[in-house]
Amino acid sequence: MQDLSVSDHLGGQMSRLCGVLGLDPSAPVELLGELLGPHRNRPLSAPPAFLSDVADDHSPVEFSIAYNESEPPALRILAEGFGARPGVRENHAANLDFLRAQSERYGLSTTRLDAVRDLFTTANPQGDFVLWLSLVFRSGRRPEFKVYFNPEVEGRERAFDLIGEAFDRLGLGPGYRTMLKHSIRSGEQGRLDRLAFFALDLHDTPQARVKLYLAHHDATAQDVARAATVVDGVDPDELIDFISRSGRSHRYSGRPLVGSFTVTGGADRPNGYSIYVPIRSYVTDDSEARERILPLLSRYRFDPAVLDRALAAISDRPLTDGVGLIAHSSLRLGPPRPGMTVYLSSEAYETRAPRSVSLPAA
Ligand code: TRP
């Protein structure tokens, strides 16, 4: 075991997950290797090359299973590629290089990315990252790519103007401003919600989206539902129900609830919404997280057995032995593909011990 490398570990999880979802593992595993770049052969027993915030244990990759109403579940990864000498700026450059290398092969459209990327290119970036990537694998289709920018690269104060400029450049300013007005809570110290990610799909189809993620620190499910109602068709009760069944808390004072708002051209308000519940902060162990998610999957008519097979594909530890293998539980409302997503950690470096006391119920 001691010679296992980072790519052996993550690649093994990836190909087993592909097996569960009936996907051909060759492209996913190859892309993962390219993304890990020079660090792929680093032994797992060595400390991580960079303390990525993609996952709690600093693994550079987080998996997710995206259940859809209209097609079989997709496999996704959120990832941070590292520079040869890892660092926030170096990783940003490495991720852009990776995209450039894939661009032709996978027909990526970087028009939107090119229109805004200088806004995030700063000599002294704040925070843990500038740019993360996500790759989506669906049966019989080419992989899809997305980028996630850190809105706070120039600090928390600048974030709202910076993102305003990005939306303006994409001709989507009105949708952004409607969302700001409707969906951000203010307190005595200013805004209570923070901009977590600004995301772009790198394809050129009518479904290509621009998304903004809000982190609702210390919020209740009702606060989040109020923010979400800026999107037509979002049922606040459905959202509150999903959040409460996943998180079972009154106020979410651990890791924040995160909502994402999709903004598309020609609309003066966002027209798609997803909620991300960081379920791992609100359960004793992964067995409890699983028990909360299974009924939600059934309720949305997704096959609960897929989750158990996916969990078995990434870890053979008993679910009661740790917390965080199931990282987030998410509900997507509205087009293009409503459904649920369950995020799974690789635990390449560490398993967090279960909490010793149960959290109070809501
Ligand atoms: N690990 C970070 C967090 O939990 C970033 C992150 C990874 C994240 N996957 C996510 C945030 C899904 C929201 C939703 O905050």
XYZ file of C-alpha atoms and ligand atoms in Angstrom, residues 52-56 62 78 132 196-197 213 255-256 258 276-278 280 327-328 330 343, ligand 1:
37
model
C -6.407 22.862 -1.651
C -9.810 23.892 -0.304
C -11.635 21.734 -2.844
C -12.044 19.161 -0.080
C -11.661 19.222 3.696
C -14.122 16.081 -5.149
C -14.456 19.517 -8.966
C -11.125 25.765 -10.017
C -18.452 32.191 -3.136
C -17.960 31.314 -6.833
C -22.871 31.188 -5.806
C -20.380 25.561 7.143
C -22.771 27.867 5.283
C -24.737 27.904 -0.482
C -25.938 23.065 -1.620
C -26.256 21.789 1.934
C -22.848 21.019 3.517
C -21.121 16.865 6.700
C -19.811 16.311 1.672
C -22.843 18.149 0.267
C -27.747 19.533 -3.497
C -20.907 15.265 -3.470
N -14.694 22.538 0.048
C -15.289 23.824 -0.154
C -16.555 23.965 0.665
O -17.105 23.003 1.108
C -15.608 24.110 -1.616
C -16.638 23.218 -2.229
C -16.410 22.002 -2.778
C -18.034 23.484 -2.370
N -17.567 21.509 -3.309
C -18.580 22.373 -3.065
C -18.870 24.541 -1.992
C -19.965 22.292 -3.348
C -20.233 24.456 -2.275
C -20.763 23.356 -2.951
O -17.008 25.077 0.854
